Short mmCIF file of C-alpha atoms in Angstrom, two decimals:
data_model
loop_
_atom_site.label_atom_id
_atom_site.label_comp_id
_atom_site.label_asym_id
_atom_site.label_seq_id
_atom_site.Cartn_x
_atom_site.Cartn_y
_atom_site.Cartn_z
CA MET A 1 -7.93 -34.28 19.37
CA LEU A 2 -9.27 -31.35 17.39
CA THR A 3 -12.58 -32.90 16.46
CA GLN A 4 -14.87 -30.14 17.87
CA LEU A 5 -12.85 -27.38 16.36
CA ALA A 6 -12.64 -29.09 13.06
CA ALA A 7 -16.38 -29.46 13.03
CA GLY A 8 -16.76 -25.76 13.39
CA ALA A 9 -13.94 -24.99 11.06
CA ALA A 10 -15.50 -26.97 8.28
CA LEU A 11 -17.56 -23.91 7.42
CA LEU A 12 -14.39 -22.16 6.56
CA CYS A 13 -13.13 -24.56 3.98
CA PRO A 14 -15.46 -24.03 1.02
CA CYS A 15 -14.24 -21.36 -1.49
CA LEU A 16 -15.14 -18.00 -0.29
CA PRO A 17 -15.49 -14.73 -2.25
CA ALA A 18 -12.15 -12.97 -2.86
CA GLN A 19 -13.06 -10.20 -0.47
CA ALA A 20 -14.13 -12.56 2.42
CA VAL A 21 -11.70 -12.80 5.34
CA SER A 22 -11.48 -15.60 7.83
CA HIS A 23 -10.97 -14.86 11.59
CA VAL A 24 -10.17 -17.34 14.29
CA PHE A 25 -10.46 -16.11 17.84
CA LEU A 26 -8.60 -18.23 20.45
CA VAL A 27 -9.65 -17.49 24.10
CA GLN A 28 -7.58 -19.13 26.86
CA ASN A 29 -9.52 -20.93 29.64
CA SER A 30 -6.73 -22.83 31.46
CA GLY A 31 -6.14 -22.60 35.20
CA TRP A 32 -3.82 -19.60 34.91
CA MET A 33 -6.81 -17.64 33.56
CA GLU A 34 -8.99 -18.20 36.65
CA PRO A 35 -8.91 -14.58 37.96
CA PHE A 36 -9.99 -13.25 34.50
CA TYR A 37 -13.16 -15.38 34.88
CA ALA A 38 -13.68 -15.10 38.69
CA ASP A 39 -13.27 -11.42 39.23
CA PRO A 40 -16.68 -9.70 38.81
CA ALA A 41 -14.95 -6.54 37.55
CA SER A 42 -12.98 -8.39 34.80
CA GLN A 43 -13.13 -6.80 31.39
CA PHE A 44 -11.84 -9.94 29.72
CA LYS A 45 -14.99 -11.25 27.99
CA PRO A 46 -16.21 -7.74 27.07
CA LEU A 47 -12.78 -7.14 25.43
CA VAL A 48 -13.09 -10.23 23.26
CA THR A 49 -16.66 -9.33 22.31
CA GLU A 50 -15.81 -5.79 21.29
CA LEU A 51 -12.66 -6.77 19.46
CA ALA A 52 -14.57 -9.31 17.28
CA ALA A 53 -17.18 -6.76 16.56
CA ALA A 54 -14.57 -4.17 15.56
CA VAL A 55 -12.38 -6.24 13.25
CA THR A 56 -14.99 -8.40 11.51
CA GLN A 57 -17.18 -7.25 8.57
CA PRO A 58 -20.38 -8.68 7.12
CA GLY A 59 -19.48 -11.65 4.94
CA ASP A 60 -16.36 -12.62 6.89
CA ARG A 61 -16.11 -16.06 8.27
CA MET A 62 -15.22 -16.47 12.00
CA VAL A 63 -14.61 -19.18 14.49
CA LEU A 64 -14.50 -18.46 18.23
CA ALA A 65 -12.74 -21.20 20.27
CA ALA A 66 -11.60 -21.83 23.84
CA PHE A 67 -8.18 -23.44 24.38
CA ASN A 68 -5.98 -24.74 27.14
CA GLN A 69 -4.06 -28.01 26.60
CA SER A 70 -5.40 -30.96 24.72
CA LEU A 71 -5.75 -34.23 26.66
CA PRO A 72 -7.50 -37.55 25.91
CA GLY A 73 -11.17 -36.90 26.40
CA ALA A 74 -10.60 -33.07 26.44
CA PRO A 75 -9.75 -31.74 23.01
CA SER A 76 -8.36 -28.28 22.73
CA PRO A 77 -9.11 -25.92 21.07
CA LYS A 78 -12.87 -26.30 21.39
CA ALA A 79 -15.13 -24.30 19.10
CA LEU A 80 -17.70 -22.21 20.77
CA MET A 81 -19.26 -20.75 17.57
CA SER A 82 -18.61 -20.74 13.85
CA ALA A 83 -20.51 -18.52 11.47
CA ARG A 84 -20.49 -16.13 8.64
CA VAL A 85 -20.63 -12.64 10.01
CA ALA A 86 -23.98 -10.87 9.64
CA GLU A 87 -24.68 -7.18 9.84
CA GLY A 88 -24.98 -6.19 13.55
CA ALA A 89 -25.05 -9.75 14.81
CA VAL A 90 -21.46 -10.36 15.91
CA ARG A 91 -21.54 -8.66 19.31
CA ALA A 92 -24.58 -10.67 20.52
CA GLN A 93 -23.23 -13.93 19.04
CA VAL A 94 -19.84 -13.63 20.80
CA ARG A 95 -21.29 -12.43 24.03
CA ASP A 96 -23.68 -15.43 24.18
CA ALA A 97 -20.87 -17.87 23.30
CA LEU A 98 -18.63 -16.57 26.00
CA ALA A 99 -21.31 -16.21 28.67
CA GLY A 100 -20.95 -19.80 30.09
CA LEU A 101 -17.20 -20.22 29.50
CA GLN A 102 -15.24 -20.93 32.67
CA PRO A 103 -11.72 -22.24 33.38
CA ALA A 104 -11.43 -25.91 32.25
CA ARG A 105 -10.37 -28.83 34.45
CA LYS A 106 -8.42 -31.91 33.53
CA PRO A 107 -10.48 -34.95 32.61
CA GLY A 108 -11.47 -36.91 35.80
CA SER A 109 -9.76 -34.42 38.15
CA SER A 110 -10.45 -31.26 39.99
CA ALA A 111 -7.11 -29.84 38.85
CA LEU A 112 -7.34 -26.87 36.49
CA ALA A 113 -6.16 -27.36 32.87
CA ASP A 114 -2.76 -26.40 31.74
CA THR A 115 -1.85 -24.28 28.70
CA ASP A 116 -0.17 -24.89 25.29
CA LEU A 117 -0.03 -21.71 23.18
CA GLY A 118 1.75 -23.37 20.27
CA GLU A 119 -0.80 -26.17 20.02
CA ALA A 120 -3.60 -23.71 19.91
CA VAL A 121 -2.07 -21.52 17.16
CA GLN A 122 -1.09 -24.49 15.03
CA ALA A 123 -4.61 -25.88 15.29
CA ALA A 124 -6.14 -22.56 14.26
CA ILE A 125 -3.82 -22.28 11.21
CA GLY A 126 -3.92 -25.98 10.12
CA THR A 127 -7.50 -26.94 11.07
CA ALA A 128 -9.71 -23.91 11.50
CA LEU A 129 -8.29 -22.06 8.48
CA GLY A 130 -7.32 -25.30 6.65
CA GLY A 131 -4.02 -23.66 5.62
CA LYS A 132 -5.84 -20.77 3.82
CA PRO A 133 -5.22 -17.12 4.50
CA GLY A 134 -6.84 -15.46 7.50
CA LEU A 135 -6.23 -13.90 10.86
CA VAL A 136 -5.75 -15.68 14.14
CA TRP A 137 -6.45 -13.72 17.31
CA LEU A 138 -5.00 -15.20 20.57
CA VAL A 139 -6.06 -13.84 23.98
CA THR A 140 -3.85 -15.15 26.80
CA ASN A 141 -2.23 -14.33 30.14
CA ASN A 142 1.02 -15.30 28.52
CA ARG A 143 1.64 -18.26 30.70
CA ASN A 144 2.72 -21.08 28.43
CA SER A 145 2.95 -24.23 30.65
CA PRO A 146 1.91 -27.59 29.18
CA HIS A 147 1.66 -30.22 31.91
CA ASN A 148 2.29 -27.48 34.43
CA ASP A 149 5.84 -27.22 33.15
CA GLN A 150 7.68 -24.53 35.10
CA ALA A 151 10.28 -23.98 32.39
CA THR A 152 8.24 -21.15 31.06
CA ALA A 153 11.26 -19.53 29.43
CA ARG A 154 11.90 -22.56 27.26
CA ARG A 155 8.18 -22.95 26.39
CA ASN A 156 7.94 -19.26 25.54
CA ARG A 157 10.97 -19.62 23.32
CA GLU A 158 9.33 -22.51 21.50
CA PHE A 159 6.17 -20.40 21.02
CA TYR A 160 8.26 -17.55 19.55
CA GLN A 161 10.08 -19.91 17.22
CA LEU A 162 6.70 -20.88 15.82
CA ILE A 163 5.90 -17.26 15.24
CA HIS A 164 9.25 -16.33 13.58
CA GLN A 165 10.01 -19.62 11.85
CA GLY A 166 6.49 -20.71 10.98
CA GLY A 167 6.32 -20.30 7.26
CA GLY A 168 2.53 -19.76 7.24
CA ILE A 169 2.68 -16.63 9.53
CA ALA A 170 3.41 -13.62 7.41
CA ALA A 171 2.96 -11.01 10.08
CA ALA A 172 2.42 -10.94 13.88
CA LEU A 173 1.65 -8.27 16.41
CA ALA A 174 1.27 -8.34 20.26
CA TYR A 175 -0.74 -6.05 22.45
CA PRO A 176 0.23 -6.05 26.11
CA LEU A 177 -2.79 -4.83 28.06
CA LYS A 178 -3.18 -3.73 31.63
CA MET A 179 -6.04 -5.67 33.32
CA PRO A 180 -5.65 -6.16 37.02
CA VAL A 181 -7.93 -9.07 38.26
CA GLU A 182 -8.03 -11.19 41.29
CA GLY A 183 -9.63 -14.60 41.76
CA THR A 184 -9.77 -17.38 44.31
CA HIS A 185 -6.47 -18.92 43.45
CA PHE A 186 -4.50 -16.30 41.45
CA ARG A 187 -4.16 -12.68 40.66
CA ALA A 188 -2.98 -11.04 37.52
CA ASP A 189 -2.07 -7.60 36.27
CA GLY A 190 -2.06 -8.01 32.49
CA LEU A 191 -3.35 -9.72 29.46
CA MET A 192 -1.75 -10.25 26.02
CA LEU A 193 -3.46 -10.17 22.71
CA TYR A 194 -1.69 -11.60 19.68
CA VAL A 195 -2.80 -11.41 16.08
CA PHE A 196 -1.14 -13.62 13.55
CA ALA A 197 -1.66 -12.99 9.79
CA VAL A 198 -1.64 -16.23 7.84
CA GLY A 199 -0.50 -15.86 4.23
CA GLU A 200 0.12 -12.63 2.35
CA GLN A 201 -3.63 -12.08 1.95
CA GLY A 202 -3.86 -12.23 5.77
CA ALA A 203 -1.04 -9.68 6.05
CA ARG A 204 -2.82 -7.29 3.68
CA GLU A 205 -6.04 -7.55 5.68
CA LEU A 206 -4.14 -6.88 8.94
CA ASP A 207 -2.54 -3.76 7.34
CA ALA A 208 -5.95 -2.64 6.23
CA LEU A 209 -7.36 -3.08 9.76
CA LEU A 210 -4.45 -0.99 11.23
CA ALA A 211 -4.84 1.72 8.58
CA ALA A 212 -8.48 1.99 9.13
CA GLY A 213 -8.02 2.22 12.90
CA ARG A 214 -10.49 -0.51 13.57
CA ILE A 215 -8.35 -2.25 16.21
CA ALA A 216 -7.69 1.14 17.80
CA HIS A 217 -11.40 1.56 18.38
CA VAL A 218 -10.95 -1.09 21.09
CA ILE A 219 -7.28 -1.09 22.00
CA THR A 220 -5.41 2.21 22.23
CA GLU A 221 -2.09 0.64 23.17
CA PRO A 222 0.45 0.51 20.33
CA PRO A 223 1.12 -3.00 19.02
CA ALA A 224 4.53 -4.57 19.50
CA ARG A 225 5.72 -5.95 16.16
CA LEU A 226 6.93 -9.56 16.19
CA LYS A 227 7.06 -10.17 12.41
CA PRO A 228 8.18 -9.10 9.91
CA LEU A 229 11.34 -7.39 11.18
CA ASP A 230 13.09 -7.08 7.88
CA ARG A 231 10.94 -4.53 6.09
CA ALA A 232 9.16 -1.27 6.64
CA THR A 233 11.30 -0.79 9.78
CA VAL A 234 12.00 2.95 9.25
CA ARG A 235 10.14 5.80 7.62
CA LEU A 236 11.49 8.75 5.65
CA VAL A 237 9.71 12.09 6.05
CA PRO A 238 11.04 15.09 3.98
CA ARG A 239 11.93 18.25 5.95
CA LYS A 240 13.38 20.59 3.41
CA VAL A 241 14.83 20.83 -0.09
CA GLU A 242 17.81 22.98 -0.97
CA ASN A 243 19.53 24.08 -4.24
CA ALA A 244 16.70 22.95 -6.50
CA PRO A 245 14.56 25.92 -7.76
CA GLY A 246 11.25 24.85 -8.96
CA VAL A 247 11.23 21.59 -6.90
CA SER A 248 9.20 20.88 -3.74
CA PHE A 249 8.45 17.72 -1.79
CA SER A 250 5.34 16.80 0.14
CA MET A 251 3.71 13.75 1.75
CA ALA A 252 0.34 12.58 0.48
CA PRO A 253 -2.25 11.19 2.98
CA ASP A 254 -1.62 7.73 1.72
CA GLY A 255 2.12 7.93 2.52
CA MET A 256 3.26 8.70 -1.04
CA LEU A 257 6.07 11.13 -1.43
CA ARG A 258 5.42 13.72 -4.14
CA ALA A 259 8.04 15.78 -5.91
CA ASP A 260 6.35 18.70 -7.66
CA VAL A 261 8.60 20.00 -10.45
CA ALA A 262 8.10 23.14 -12.48
CA PRO A 263 8.38 22.55 -16.26
CA ASP A 264 11.40 24.80 -16.60
CA ALA A 265 13.33 23.32 -13.60
CA ASN A 266 16.70 22.06 -14.77
CA ALA A 267 18.59 21.41 -11.46
CA PRO A 268 20.39 18.09 -11.78
CA ALA A 269 20.31 17.21 -8.08
CA ALA A 270 18.59 18.26 -4.90
CA LYS A 271 19.79 18.39 -1.31
CA ILE A 272 17.02 16.88 0.71
CA GLY A 273 16.78 16.81 4.51
CA TRP A 274 14.78 13.88 5.98
CA ASN A 275 13.55 12.73 9.38
CA LEU A 276 14.42 9.06 9.60
CA GLU A 277 11.87 7.51 12.04
CA ASN A 278 12.05 4.13 13.70
CA THR A 279 8.67 2.46 13.08
CA MET A 280 9.59 -0.87 14.66
CA TYR A 281 8.11 -0.72 18.12
CA PRO A 282 9.24 -2.05 20.57
CA TYR A 283 12.80 -2.36 19.13
CA THR A 284 15.62 0.16 19.34
CA ILE A 285 17.92 0.08 16.32
CA ALA A 286 21.17 -0.17 18.33
CA SER A 287 23.21 0.04 15.16
CA ALA A 288 22.88 -0.32 11.37
CA THR A 289 24.52 0.83 8.14
CA LEU A 290 22.45 2.73 5.54
CA ALA A 291 22.39 2.80 1.73
CA ALA A 292 19.74 4.41 -0.42
CA ARG A 293 18.82 4.68 -4.10
CA SER A 294 16.04 6.10 -6.21
CA VAL A 295 14.30 4.27 -8.97
CA LEU A 296 12.39 6.73 -11.30
CA GLY A 297 11.09 5.45 -14.62
CA PHE A 298 13.96 3.47 -16.20
CA ASP A 299 16.57 5.43 -14.17
CA THR A 300 18.19 3.96 -11.05
CA ARG A 301 20.58 6.20 -9.10
CA ASP A 302 22.36 6.02 -5.72
CA ILE A 303 21.38 8.60 -3.18
CA ARG A 304 24.36 10.06 -1.34
CA LEU A 305 23.87 10.15 2.43
CA ASP A 306 25.80 12.46 4.65
CA ASP A 307 25.71 9.95 7.48
CA ALA A 308 25.37 6.26 6.50
CA SER A 309 24.80 4.84 10.00
CA ILE A 310 22.25 4.66 12.77
CA ARG A 311 22.94 4.51 16.46
CA ASN A 312 20.49 3.94 19.29
CA LEU A 313 17.40 4.99 17.42
CA ALA A 314 14.48 4.31 19.81
CA PRO A 315 11.03 3.25 18.57
CA GLY A 316 8.92 6.17 17.51
CA HIS A 317 11.92 8.53 17.60
CA SER A 318 13.55 10.12 14.58
CA GLU A 319 16.87 11.71 13.66
CA PRO A 320 17.85 14.03 10.82
CA LEU A 321 19.33 12.52 7.64
CA ALA A 322 20.81 14.67 4.90
CA SER A 323 21.07 13.44 1.36
CA VAL A 324 21.74 14.37 -2.30
CA MET A 325 19.24 12.98 -4.74
CA GLN A 326 19.62 13.11 -8.54
CA LEU A 327 16.51 14.41 -10.30
CA PRO A 328 15.36 12.88 -13.52
CA VAL A 329 15.56 16.03 -15.47
CA ALA A 330 16.50 14.28 -18.71
CA GLN A 331 13.51 11.97 -18.53
CA LEU A 332 10.94 14.65 -17.98
CA PRO A 333 9.09 15.80 -21.25
CA GLY A 334 9.75 19.41 -22.45
CA LYS A 335 6.91 21.84 -22.40
CA TRP A 336 6.26 21.48 -26.19
CA SER A 337 6.34 17.66 -26.18
CA LEU A 338 3.28 15.56 -26.78
CA ASP A 339 3.20 14.35 -23.14
CA ALA A 340 3.28 17.93 -21.95
CA ILE A 341 0.49 18.91 -24.27
CA ARG A 342 -1.62 15.99 -23.04
CA SER A 343 -0.95 17.01 -19.44
CA ALA A 344 -1.80 20.66 -19.88
CA GLY A 345 -3.70 22.02 -16.88
CA SER A 346 -2.86 18.97 -14.80
CA ALA A 347 0.43 17.15 -14.20
CA PHE A 348 2.66 14.60 -15.93
CA VAL A 349 3.41 11.87 -13.40
CA LEU A 350 6.60 9.71 -13.35
CA PRO A 351 6.15 7.04 -10.74
CA GLY A 352 9.10 5.58 -8.81
CA ARG A 353 10.35 4.69 -5.33
CA ILE A 354 13.08 5.45 -2.87
CA GLU A 355 14.74 2.30 -1.34
CA LEU A 356 16.53 2.43 1.97
CA GLN A 357 18.61 -0.64 2.91
CA LEU A 358 19.65 -1.29 6.51
CA SER A 359 22.54 -3.79 6.85
CA GLY A 360 24.40 -5.01 9.84
CA GLN A 361 21.29 -4.26 11.76
CA ARG A 362 21.28 -4.86 15.51
CA LEU A 363 18.08 -4.65 17.47
CA GLU A 364 17.45 -4.38 21.09
CA LEU A 365 14.22 -4.53 23.08
CA SER A 366 13.50 -1.01 24.32
CA GLN A 367 13.90 -0.49 27.98
CA THR A 368 10.48 1.13 28.17
CA PHE A 369 8.80 -1.93 26.75
CA ARG A 370 10.80 -4.20 28.94
CA ARG A 371 9.63 -2.38 32.10
CA ARG A 372 6.07 -2.42 30.89
CA MET A 373 6.15 -6.18 30.33
CA GLU A 374 7.77 -6.74 33.80
CA ALA A 375 4.89 -4.72 35.36
CA LEU A 376 2.14 -6.58 33.58
CA PHE A 377 3.61 -10.03 33.86
CA PRO A 378 5.80 -10.04 36.96
CA GLY A 379 8.10 -13.01 37.21
CA ASP A 380 7.54 -13.95 33.57
CA PRO A 381 10.91 -14.29 31.72
CA LEU A 382 9.15 -13.31 28.46
CA PRO A 383 10.98 -9.94 28.14
CA ASP A 384 14.28 -11.71 27.99
CA ILE A 385 13.26 -13.71 24.93
CA PHE A 386 10.96 -11.10 23.30
CA VAL A 387 13.76 -10.48 20.79
CA PRO A 388 14.15 -10.93 16.99
CA PRO A 389 15.84 -13.92 15.58
CA ALA A 390 19.61 -13.68 15.30
CA ASP A 391 19.49 -14.25 11.64
CA ILE A 392 17.62 -10.96 10.94
CA ARG A 393 20.60 -8.72 10.23
CA GLY A 394 19.12 -6.41 7.69
CA SER A 395 15.85 -4.73 6.58
CA ARG A 396 14.48 -2.76 3.69
CA ALA A 397 12.18 0.19 3.59
CA VAL A 398 10.54 1.45 0.42
CA LEU A 399 9.08 4.94 -0.06
CA PRO A 400 6.81 5.29 -3.05
CA ILE A 401 7.46 8.55 -4.96
CA GLU A 402 5.73 10.42 -7.75
CA VAL A 403 7.57 13.12 -9.70
CA ARG A 404 4.87 15.47 -10.89
CA VAL A 405 5.56 18.11 -13.55
CA HIS A 406 2.83 20.80 -13.78
CA TYR A 407 2.36 22.23 -17.28
CA GLY A 408 0.38 25.42 -17.86
CA MET A 409 -2.17 25.98 -20.60
CA ALA A 410 0.05 28.21 -22.73
CA PRO A 411 1.55 25.44 -24.91
CA LEU A 412 -1.89 23.93 -25.47
CA ALA A 413 -3.37 27.36 -26.18
CA ALA A 414 -0.59 28.06 -28.66
CA LEU A 415 -1.07 24.67 -30.29
CA MET A 416 -4.86 25.26 -30.47
CA GLY A 417 -4.32 28.73 -31.89
CA GLY A 418 -1.93 27.32 -34.54
CA ALA A 419 -4.37 24.62 -35.35
CA LEU A 420 -7.17 27.16 -35.81
CA ALA A 421 -4.97 29.32 -38.02
CA LEU A 422 -4.08 26.33 -40.09
CA THR A 423 -7.69 25.27 -40.37
CA ALA A 424 -8.64 28.73 -41.55
CA ALA A 425 -5.88 28.73 -44.09
CA LEU A 426 -6.89 25.39 -45.39
CA GLY A 427 -10.47 26.45 -45.54
CA ALA A 428 -9.49 29.56 -47.51
CA ALA A 429 -7.41 27.48 -49.88
CA ALA A 430 -10.24 25.04 -50.42
CA TYR A 431 -12.68 27.89 -51.14
CA ALA A 432 -10.27 29.48 -53.49
CA TYR A 433 -9.79 26.14 -55.23
CA ALA A 434 -13.43 25.41 -55.60
CA ARG A 435 -14.69 28.99 -56.48
CA PRO A 436 -15.51 29.56 -60.20
CA ARG A 437 -13.34 32.20 -61.84
CA LYS A 438 -13.80 34.42 -64.89
CA ALA A 439 -11.31 34.11 -67.75
CA TYR A 440 -11.21 36.94 -70.29
CA LEU A 441 -10.21 35.92 -73.84
CA THR A 442 -10.12 37.50 -77.32
CA VAL A 443 -11.04 35.10 -80.02
CA ASP A 444 -10.77 36.16 -83.69
CA GLY A 445 -10.78 39.76 -82.44
CA GLU A 446 -13.94 39.47 -80.40
CA PRO A 447 -13.85 39.58 -76.52
CA ARG A 448 -15.15 36.51 -74.75
CA THR A 449 -15.76 35.53 -71.03
CA MET A 450 -15.53 31.99 -69.77
CA MET A 451 -16.14 30.58 -66.24
CA ALA A 452 -13.64 27.97 -64.90
CA ARG A 453 -12.69 26.35 -61.69
CA ALA A 454 -9.14 25.67 -60.58
CA GLY A 455 -7.91 22.31 -61.77
CA THR A 456 -10.04 22.20 -65.01
CA THR A 457 -9.21 22.39 -68.65
CA GLN A 458 -11.81 23.62 -71.18
CA PRO A 459 -11.79 23.77 -75.01
CA VAL A 460 -11.97 27.17 -76.73
CA TYR A 461 -13.97 27.21 -80.11
CA ASP A 462 -14.47 29.66 -82.91
CA LYS A 463 -17.75 30.73 -84.37
CA ALA A 464 -17.87 27.74 -86.65
CA GLY A 465 -17.41 25.26 -83.64
CA ALA A 466 -13.87 24.34 -84.40
CA GLN A 467 -11.54 24.01 -81.42
CA LEU A 468 -8.83 26.60 -81.39
CA ALA A 469 -7.13 25.92 -77.97
CA GLN A 470 -7.68 24.82 -74.48
CA LEU A 471 -8.04 26.99 -71.35
CA LYS A 472 -6.31 25.48 -68.33
CA THR A 473 -7.12 26.99 -64.85
CA THR A 474 -5.12 26.68 -61.64
CA ILE A 475 -5.35 28.52 -58.32
CA PHE A 476 -2.72 30.79 -59.68
CA GLY A 477 -4.56 31.84 -62.83
CA HIS A 478 -5.28 30.84 -66.45
CA GLN A 479 -3.10 29.70 -69.42
CA LEU A 480 -3.77 28.65 -73.01
CA THR A 481 -2.53 25.25 -74.16
CA GLY A 482 -2.84 23.27 -77.39
CA LEU A 483 -3.11 26.37 -79.48
CA ARG A 484 -3.96 25.48 -83.17
CA GLU A 485 -1.63 26.94 -85.80
CA GLY A 486 -2.88 30.18 -87.16
CA ALA A 487 -5.59 30.57 -84.46
CA GLN A 488 -6.37 34.10 -83.26
CA VAL A 489 -6.75 33.42 -79.46
CA ARG A 490 -5.24 35.27 -76.54
CA LEU A 491 -5.89 35.89 -72.88
CA GLY A 492 -7.22 39.35 -72.10
CA ARG A 493 -9.15 41.88 -74.07
#
């Protein structure tokens, strides 16, 4: 049934470099899509062409396939091209592959082909990608009607069960697009683009595409999130900090929260005002209970929230949230510590995170999105089932944080000054120890001068060569030892 797609997909199965990403583009060509092919003003094929050029990079593997519903003698999906992406070649390749594509007809009949969205997605994941990570792009008019089944609500529900319950799909987005077209048999107002990230590597690649704005180069509409709905559902943005002299908060361009702490700050806690933003378009958080904690170094502490609940927070909207957060004062090194000395002129960084848990979460499809879907797909019951699974009753958001203590150069300068002084003192001591010294003696009534270094012991002789004593020299002076009985020897003149 999937022979032709499998033949093209075979190029995706060998081991690829770790950075290579696989893309499968599924383009619907069933009867319901007739106006998108027939209308001379249709932007359907140019959209697919520009999308493929925007999201792929040289070295990626990609398959472009048309799909409707598989029947004996008419396999679906059907590969139109399969290649490794080359620099500057994708646009022309996709344009040429789509040029002759027209709505398919059933084998041995003039009737236009039906549609099976689930079949197409399963084939892309299981056959084209071979169960490996990648991205599946599905372009459809959103009419899921195998065998011309008019129970579209049930068929759409089956499709969304595949999305939410399919273990291979780690993330999914939907882009409802306005595209009015008119053909011989039908007219349509909208088109739907889905992207399914297969595996965690696929999810990371999708996140990278979104962060880089590469999809937004072609599609300016915000994506509707289908999956996951249990993490990164809200965002915390700091507004102000109170009762914490020497502490300030800011957001880094990469989304990291930074707490800059003066080295002499000793406030045990800070009152922080946040903006809590719903990032889960197109869902309104109708209600949820909040709990938060901070994890800094080896220290985990609860964050006290003034209001531990959310009510009717629409997507893209925010509401103020006040909190009291314990600061890790005891864990921060003192200005004279080794860590502080090492960080002089820069910052000592203590990494951590703020965790926000939403429990008892109840989501509702936003009315704005519902009206948009009804306008683009009139008569389609999809908005009624475009809802998260009932078992998703909670979510978790994590905000990375860095506590940064800025140490000046004074401790390091003082340490370097002390080290220089110690070095000088040691040098002076070494010189004093090694320098020869004069020792004045009187031997048998005659003055005598001897040269001696600290740490040495020398014999003292009389005129006949007999040893009378020993001269011991230290850094503190000289002394006579081993004096022979009756010898006339003394220090000095």
